[in-house]
Backbone as CSV, one residue per row, in Angstrom:
resi,resn,N_x,N_y,N_z,CA_x,CA_y,CA_z,C_x,C_y,C_z
1,UNK,-94.175,1.523,-187.918,-94.630,1.848,-189.257,-94.018,0.849,-190.226
2,UNK,-94.819,0.310,-191.095,-94.386,-0.652,-192.089,-94.517,-0.006,-193.459
3,UNK,-93.366,0.206,-194.127,-93.380,0.794,-195.463,-93.546,-0.321,-196.482
4,UNK,-94.525,-0.189,-197.350,-94.824,-1.206,-198.347,-94.388,-0.699,-199.712
5,UNK,-93.507,-1.471,-200.360,-93.060,-1.170,-201.714,-93.761,-2.165,-202.633
6,UNK,-94.845,-1.760,-203.250,-95.667,-2.669,-204.048,-95.769,-2.131,-205.474
7,UNK,-95.096,-2.797,-206.408,-95.078,-2.322,-207.792,-96.343,-2.699,-208.566
8,UNK,-97.279,-3.405,-207.924,-98.552,-3.732,-208.575,-99.731,-2.958,-207.993
9,UNK,-99.559,-2.361,-206.825,-100.662,-1.680,-206.152,-101.041,-0.407,-206.897
10,UNK,-102.318,-0.295,-207.260,-102.740,0.896,-208.000,-104.187,1.299,-207.733
11,UNK,-104.785,0.779,-206.671,-106.186,1.120,-206.428,-106.390,1.522,-204.973
12,UNK,-107.577,2.019,-204.688,-107.874,2.485,-203.331,-107.897,1.314,-202.353
13,UNK,-107.669,1.625,-201.081,-107.688,0.602,-200.045,-109.104,0.078,-199.850
14,UNK,-109.198,-1.204,-199.570,-110.481,-1.791,-199.216,-110.272,-2.655,-197.973
15,UNK,-111.352,-3.251,-197.475,-111.258,-4.042,-196.243,-110.346,-5.246,-196.403
16,UNK,-110.354,-5.889,-197.573,-109.493,-7.052,-197.795,-108.021,-6.652,-197.717
17,UNK,-107.696,-5.514,-198.302,-106.305,-5.044,-198.291,-105.886,-4.718,-196.858
18,UNK,-106.749,-4.096,-196.097,-106.429,-3.766,-194.704,-106.199,-5.031,-193.881
19,UNK,-107.003,-6.079,-194.119,-106.822,-7.346,-193.408,-105.471,-7.977,-193.749
20,UNK,-105.092,-7.922,-195.015,-103.787,-8.446,-195.423,-102.673,-7.654,-194.735
21,UNK,-102.818,-6.326,-194.691,-101.817,-5.485,-194.038,-101.682,-5.832,-192.553
22,UNK,-102.800,-6.026,-191.878,-102.781,-6.379,-190.445,-102.102,-7.731,-190.260
23,UNK,-102.446,-8.693,-191.104,-101.865,-10.027,-191.005,-100.354,-9.989,-191.220
24,UNK,-99.913,-9.280,-192.250,-98.477,-9.156,-192.520,-97.780,-8.475,-191.345
25,UNK,-98.390,-7.445,-190.793,-97.814,-6.769,-189.630,-97.636,-7.709,-188.451
26,UNK,-98.610,-8.599,-188.221,-98.509,-9.566,-187.120,-97.404,-10.581,-187.374
27,UNK,-97.257,-11.013,-188.629,-96.172,-11.942,-188.972,-94.819,-11.274,-188.722
28,UNK,-94.678,-10.025,-189.099,-93.423,-9.304,-188.877,-93.155,-9.153,-187.384
29,UNK,-94.204,-8.879,-186.608,-94.018,-8.794,-185.155,-93.583,-10.136,-184.573
30,UNK,-94.131,-11.234,-185.088,-93.702,-12.570,-184.640,-92.223,-12.798,-184.956
31,UNK,-91.792,-12.389,-186.153,-90.379,-12.538,-186.522,-89.493,-11.667,-185.633
32,UNK,-89.943,-10.439,-185.357,-89.174,-9.560,-184.479,-89.031,-10.161,-183.085
33,UNK,-90.084,-10.804,-182.607,-90.045,-11.424,-181.288,-89.030,-12.555,-181.245
34,UNK,-88.844,-13.265,-182.349,-87.849,-14.335,-182.418,-86.442,-13.749,-182.449
35,UNK,-86.236,-12.721,-183.280,-84.912,-12.125,-183.439,-84.523,-11.282,-182.225
36,UNK,-85.494,-10.556,-181.678,-85.260,-9.689,-180.514,-86.171,-10.188,-179.392
37,UNK,-85.664,-11.056,-178.517,-86.518,-11.649,-177.483,-87.190,-10.635,-176.563
38,UNK,-86.627,-9.441,-176.429,-87.230,-8.432,-175.558,-88.349,-7.652,-176.247
39,UNK,-88.559,-7.904,-177.554,-89.615,-7.204,-178.289,-90.981,-7.689,-177.809
40,UNK,-91.905,-6.760,-177.616,-93.270,-7.105,-177.214,-94.241,-6.654,-178.292
41,UNK,-95.237,-7.479,-178.555,-96.255,-7.155,-179.559,-96.983,-5.870,-179.172
42,UNK,-97.348,-5.107,-180.211,-98.121,-3.891,-179.989,-99.604,-4.238,-179.998
43,UNK,-100.419,-3.366,-179.449,-101.866,-3.604,-179.448,-102.478,-3.353,-180.819
44,UNK,-101.940,-2.368,-181.514,-102.528,-1.975,-182.794,-101.782,-2.545,-183.991
45,UNK,-100.615,-3.109,-183.785,-99.818,-3.609,-184.904,-99.126,-2.473,-185.640
46,UNK,-98.521,-2.813,-186.739,-97.832,-1.804,-187.537,-98.825,-1.006,-188.368
47,UNK,-98.536,0.272,-188.547,-99.311,1.084,-189.478,-98.652,0.936,-190.844
48,UNK,-99.398,0.478,-191.842,-98.852,0.274,-193.179,-98.942,1.560,-193.991
49,UNK,-97.829,1.935,-194.578,-97.769,3.103,-195.452,-97.299,2.644,-196.824
50,UNK,-98.101,2.903,-197.829,-97.741,2.523,-199.187,-96.935,3.649,-199.801
51,UNK,-95.686,3.338,-200.142,-94.807,4.340,-200.718,-95.035,4.420,-202.219
52,UNK,-94.644,5.538,-202.781,-94.796,5.723,-204.219,-93.599,5.078,-204.914
53,UNK,-93.886,4.020,-205.657,-92.855,3.338,-206.435,-93.384,3.151,-207.852
54,UNK,-92.483,2.943,-208.816,-92.948,2.746,-210.191,-93.831,1.516,-210.312
55,UNK,-94.872,1.638,-211.101,-95.763,0.498,-211.350,-95.179,-0.319,-212.488
56,UNK,-95.116,-1.627,-212.282,-94.589,-2.500,-213.327,-95.604,-2.645,-214.447
57,UNK,-95.152,-2.781,-215.705,-96.062,-2.815,-216.842,-96.740,-4.164,-217.076
58,UNK,-96.393,-5.177,-216.284,-96.988,-6.501,-216.475,-97.108,-7.193,-215.119
59,UNK,-97.653,-8.393,-215.110,-97.817,-9.140,-213.861,-96.743,-10.198,-213.659
60,UNK,-95.704,-10.199,-214.479,-94.704,-11.259,-214.458,-93.372,-10.867,-213.831
61,UNK,-93.091,-9.604,-213.695,-91.752,-9.174,-213.302,-91.656,-8.654,-211.875
62,UNK,-92.459,-9.192,-210.972,-92.439,-8.739,-209.575,-91.042,-8.876,-208.972
63,UNK,-90.413,-10.039,-209.191,-89.093,-10.287,-208.601,-88.061,-9.294,-209.071
64,UNK,-88.019,-9.023,-210.362,-87.057,-8.066,-210.920,-87.322,-6.675,-210.345
65,UNK,-88.588,-6.290,-210.255,-88.938,-4.975,-209.702,-88.537,-4.879,-208.229
66,UNK,-88.792,-5.930,-207.453,-88.441,-5.906,-206.023,-86.933,-5.775,-205.852
67,UNK,-86.167,-6.535,-206.635,-84.704,-6.445,-206.544,-84.254,-5.023,-206.874
68,UNK,-84.799,-4.445,-207.938,-84.426,-3.079,-208.315,-84.816,-2.089,-207.219
69,UNK,-86.001,-2.259,-206.632,-86.426,-1.354,-205.564,-85.513,-1.479,-204.341
70,UNK,-85.118,-2.702,-204.000,-84.232,-2.886,-202.855,-82.876,-2.232,-203.090
71,UNK,-82.419,-2.220,-204.342,-81.120,-1.637,-204.656,-81.154,-0.115,-204.747
72,UNK,-82.287,0.464,-205.149,-82.275,1.891,-205.474,-83.263,2.763,-204.693
73,UNK,-84.207,2.176,-203.960,-85.245,2.967,-203.323,-84.756,3.613,-202.030
74,UNK,-85.106,4.876,-201.848,-84.993,5.584,-200.576,-86.278,6.384,-200.430
75,UNK,-86.547,6.866,-199.225,-87.790,7.619,-199.024,-87.842,8.874,-199.877
76,UNK,-86.684,9.415,-200.247,-86.639,10.652,-201.027,-86.457,10.408,-202.520
77,UNK,-86.357,9.136,-202.920,-86.092,8.858,-204.335,-87.333,9.103,-205.188
78,UNK,-87.077,9.484,-206.410,-88.146,9.707,-207.375,-87.876,8.771,-208.551
79,UNK,-88.309,7.523,-208.427,-88.027,6.510,-209.438,-88.986,6.635,-210.610
80,UNK,-88.476,6.356,-211.801,-89.298,6.436,-213.012,-89.997,5.115,-213.265
81,UNK,-91.086,5.177,-214.035,-91.840,3.980,-214.400,-90.951,3.038,-215.206
82,UNK,-91.206,1.737,-215.077,-90.480,0.733,-215.844,-91.176,0.514,-217.176
83,UNK,-90.397,0.141,-218.174,-90.997,-0.382,-219.393,-90.426,-1.778,-219.618
84,UNK,-91.008,-2.535,-220.523,-90.606,-3.927,-220.714,-89.140,-4.069,-221.115
85,UNK,-88.627,-3.153,-221.927,-87.218,-3.232,-222.351,-86.285,-3.024,-221.152
86,UNK,-86.615,-2.078,-220.266,-85.789,-1.874,-219.069,-85.811,-3.113,-218.178
87,UNK,-86.978,-3.734,-218.030,-87.076,-4.944,-217.217,-86.280,-6.083,-217.844
88,UNK,-86.317,-6.206,-219.158,-85.514,-7.229,-219.832,-84.025,-6.999,-219.598
89,UNK,-83.606,-5.759,-219.659,-82.188,-5.424,-219.414,-81.807,-5.747,-217.965
90,UNK,-82.681,-5.419,-217.004,-82.412,-5.749,-215.598,-82.299,-7.266,-215.425
91,UNK,-83.169,-7.998,-216.099,-83.153,-9.462,-216.012,-81.846,-10.018,-216.578
92,UNK,-81.413,-9.505,-217.745,-80.154,-9.960,-218.341,-78.978,-9.674,-217.412
93,UNK,-78.941,-8.477,-216.841,-77.846,-8.119,-215.933,-77.830,-9.023,-214.707
94,UNK,-79.013,-9.351,-214.190,-79.098,-10.225,-213.029,-78.596,-11.633,-213.358
95,UNK,-78.950,-12.142,-214.532,-78.492,-13.469,-214.938,-76.966,-13.491,-215.040
96,UNK,-76.380,-12.482,-215.665,-74.919,-12.424,-215.784,-74.285,-12.310,-214.401
97,UNK,-74.857,-11.490,-213.543,-74.313,-11.316,-212.197,-74.352,-12.631,-211.414
98,UNK,-75.446,-13.369,-211.502,-75.563,-14.651,-210.794,-74.618,-15.684,-211.408
99,UNK,-74.593,-15.757,-212.742,-73.771,-16.767,-213.413,-72.287,-16.549,-213.166
100,UNK,-71.856,-15.301,-213.044,-70.431,-15.017,-212.902,-70.002,-14.730,-211.468
101,UNK,-70.912,-14.847,-210.541,-70.590,-14.559,-209.143,-69.543,-15.526,-208.610
102,UNK,-68.628,-15.022,-207.812,-67.615,-15.896,-207.211,-68.257,-16.873,-206.231
103,UNK,-69.485,-16.598,-205.785,-70.197,-17.482,-204.865,-70.977,-18.584,-205.591
104,UNK,-71.046,-18.516,-206.898,-71.748,-19.523,-207.686,-70.823,-20.728,-207.842
105,UNK,-71.117,-21.799,-207.135,-70.256,-22.976,-207.169,-70.310,-23.692,-208.509
106,UNK,-71.311,-23.411,-209.316,-71.450,-24.049,-210.634,-71.048,-23.101,-211.758
107,UNK,-70.308,-22.055,-211.432,-69.983,-21.013,-212.403,-69.308,-21.572,-213.655
108,UNK,-68.312,-22.418,-213.501,-67.580,-22.939,-214.652,-68.504,-23.783,-215.533
109,UNK,-69.325,-24.631,-214.917,-70.239,-25.471,-215.691,-71.258,-24.622,-216.441
110,UNK,-71.750,-23.576,-215.789,-72.727,-22.685,-216.440,-72.089,-22.005,-217.638
111,UNK,-70.864,-21.535,-217.474,-70.182,-20.856,-218.579,-69.913,-21.822,-219.733
112,UNK,-69.524,-23.059,-219.417,-69.278,-24.034,-220.473,-70.567,-24.363,-221.225
113,UNK,-71.671,-24.521,-220.503,-72.945,-24.821,-221.149,-73.441,-23.639,-221.971
114,UNK,-73.091,-22.422,-221.544,-73.561,-21.246,-222.270,-72.943,-21.154,-223.657
115,UNK,-71.815,-21.823,-223.873,-71.198,-21.817,-225.201,-72.108,-22.452,-226.247
116,UNK,-72.921,-23.411,-225.828,-73.795,-24.114,-226.759,-75.142,-23.432,-226.947
117,UNK,-75.447,-22.419,-226.143,-76.763,-21.769,-226.231,-76.805,-20.744,-227.353
118,UNK,-77.948,-20.647,-228.032,-78.084,-19.623,-229.072,-78.268,-18.235,-228.453
119,UNK,-77.913,-17.230,-229.209,-78.062,-15.851,-228.755,-78.842,-15.069,-229.805
120,UNK,-79.757,-14.200,-229.347,-80.539,-13.391,-230.274,-79.613,-12.465,-231.056
121,UNK,-79.836,-12.382,-232.344,-79.052,-11.418,-233.108,-79.910,-10.456,-233.901
122,UNK,-81.218,-10.615,-233.862,-82.111,-9.668,-234.522,-82.431,-8.517,-233.583
123,UNK,-81.420,-7.845,-233.134,-81.581,-6.710,-232.239,-82.124,-5.533,-233.050
124,UNK,-83.236,-4.921,-232.629,-83.808,-3.818,-233.416,-82.892,-2.600,-233.476
125,UNK,-81.946,-2.478,-232.545,-81.041,-1.322,-232.538,-79.840,-1.526,-233.465
126,UNK,-79.700,-2.715,-234.025,-78.556,-3.034,-234.871,-78.942,-2.866,-236.331
127,UNK,-78.099,-2.224,-237.095,-78.371,-2.064,-238.523,-77.935,-3.331,-239.250
128,UNK,-78.901,-4.018,-239.857,-78.592,-5.259,-240.562,-78.421,-4.952,-242.046
129,UNK,-77.454,-5.645,-242.648,-77.224,-5.468,-244.074,-78.104,-6.398,-244.906
130,UNK,-78.463,-7.574,-244.343,-79.324,-8.502,-245.068,-80.263,-9.176,-244.084
131,UNK,-81.325,-9.744,-244.599,-82.308,-10.433,-243.768,-81.715,-11.728,-243.228
132,UNK,-81.999,-12.022,-241.979,-81.471,-13.221,-241.331,-82.582,-14.255,-241.248
133,UNK,-82.286,-15.503,-241.644,-83.304,-16.553,-241.622,-83.577,-17.039,-240.209
134,UNK,-82.560,-17.090,-239.364,-82.749,-17.535,-237.987,-82.324,-16.421,-237.044
135,UNK,-83.045,-16.219,-235.947,-82.679,-15.140,-235.024,-81.575,-15.535,-234.045
136,UNK,-80.986,-16.727,-234.200,-80.002,-17.198,-233.246,-78.626,-17.361,-233.876
137,UNK,-77.614,-17.206,-233.059,-76.235,-17.425,-233.471,-75.449,-17.845,-232.236
138,UNK,-74.238,-18.294,-232.406,-73.424,-18.702,-231.251,-73.170,-17.484,-230.360
139,UNK,-73.233,-17.668,-229.047,-73.082,-16.530,-228.144,-71.640,-16.058,-228.026
140,UNK,-71.479,-14.801,-227.698,-70.170,-14.237,-227.407,-69.974,-14.325,-225.902
141,UNK,-69.196,-15.288,-225.458,-69.007,-15.493,-224.013,-67.713,-14.872,-223.508
142,UNK,-67.020,-14.142,-224.354,-65.743,-13.550,-223.965,-65.896,-12.674,-222.723
143,UNK,-66.879,-11.799,-222.726,-67.072,-10.887,-221.600,-67.489,-11.640,-220.341
144,UNK,-68.372,-12.625,-220.483,-68.814,-13.401,-219.323,-67.640,-14.163,-218.725
145,UNK,-66.843,-14.800,-219.574,-65.692,-15.561,-219.090,-64.682,-14.640,-218.419
146,UNK,-64.469,-13.475,-219.005,-63.514,-12.528,-218.434,-63.958,-12.096,-217.044
147,UNK,-65.250,-11.836,-216.874,-65.767,-11.448,-215.564,-65.644,-12.573,-214.543
148,UNK,-65.959,-13.781,-214.974,-66.025,-14.903,-214.038,-64.659,-15.442,-213.651
149,UNK,-63.756,-15.559,-214.604,-62.491,-16.226,-214.330,-61.271,-15.361,-214.585
150,UNK,-61.443,-14.177,-215.005,-60.313,-13.299,-215.273,-59.905,-13.359,-216.735
151,UNK,-59.046,-12.436,-217.133,-58.661,-12.280,-218.531,-57.886,-13.492,-219.065
152,UNK,-57.026,-14.086,-218.264,-56.231,-15.228,-218.720,-57.115,-16.416,-219.088
153,UNK,-58.140,-16.675,-218.284,-59.046,-17.790,-218.582,-59.767,-17.564,-219.903
154,UNK,-60.121,-16.321,-220.197,-60.784,-16.016,-221.458,-59.860,-16.276,-222.634
155,UNK,-58.576,-15.947,-222.483,-57.610,-16.201,-223.546,-57.404,-17.696,-223.751
156,UNK,-57.348,-18.480,-222.662,-57.218,-19.937,-222.770,-58.429,-20.526,-223.494
157,UNK,-59.632,-20.015,-223.181,-60.858,-20.521,-223.787,-60.840,-20.323,-225.297
158,UNK,-60.306,-19.204,-225.764,-60.253,-18.940,-227.199,-59.296,-19.880,-227.900
159,UNK,-58.188,-20.240,-227.246,-57.202,-21.133,-227.863,-57.738,-22.532,-227.879
């Protein structure tokens, strides 16, 4: 059985979809045969089951949705629909996680370059006292630096 987590799927099955499912099942069987030499192909292939997952609100965030599904999906989970703001937040968290990862060999260079990047400050949740002419300002990298290099490195950066 092949469980399909598809955040764009929203219509009834047709012959084209079934052909894609059969083809994907055969590719997976080929991979299994490589990884497990004793595995033998089945006559009917995998039966594809489309699980209920939240539908993404656009056609651009497949990667973010797949990562979120891999982190949180179980057969018994009842996941809520995504909205664009939640996807933006997931994307921001992923960028920080990648940039500050101990496995990122370019972490220091990325953090140094981020000092020069503008940061949005017209946040709708923030109460502004006056109108801002530009939506950008220097970024606050204190938290990113603290995560990536520890508290001492953040203090050195400020000095």
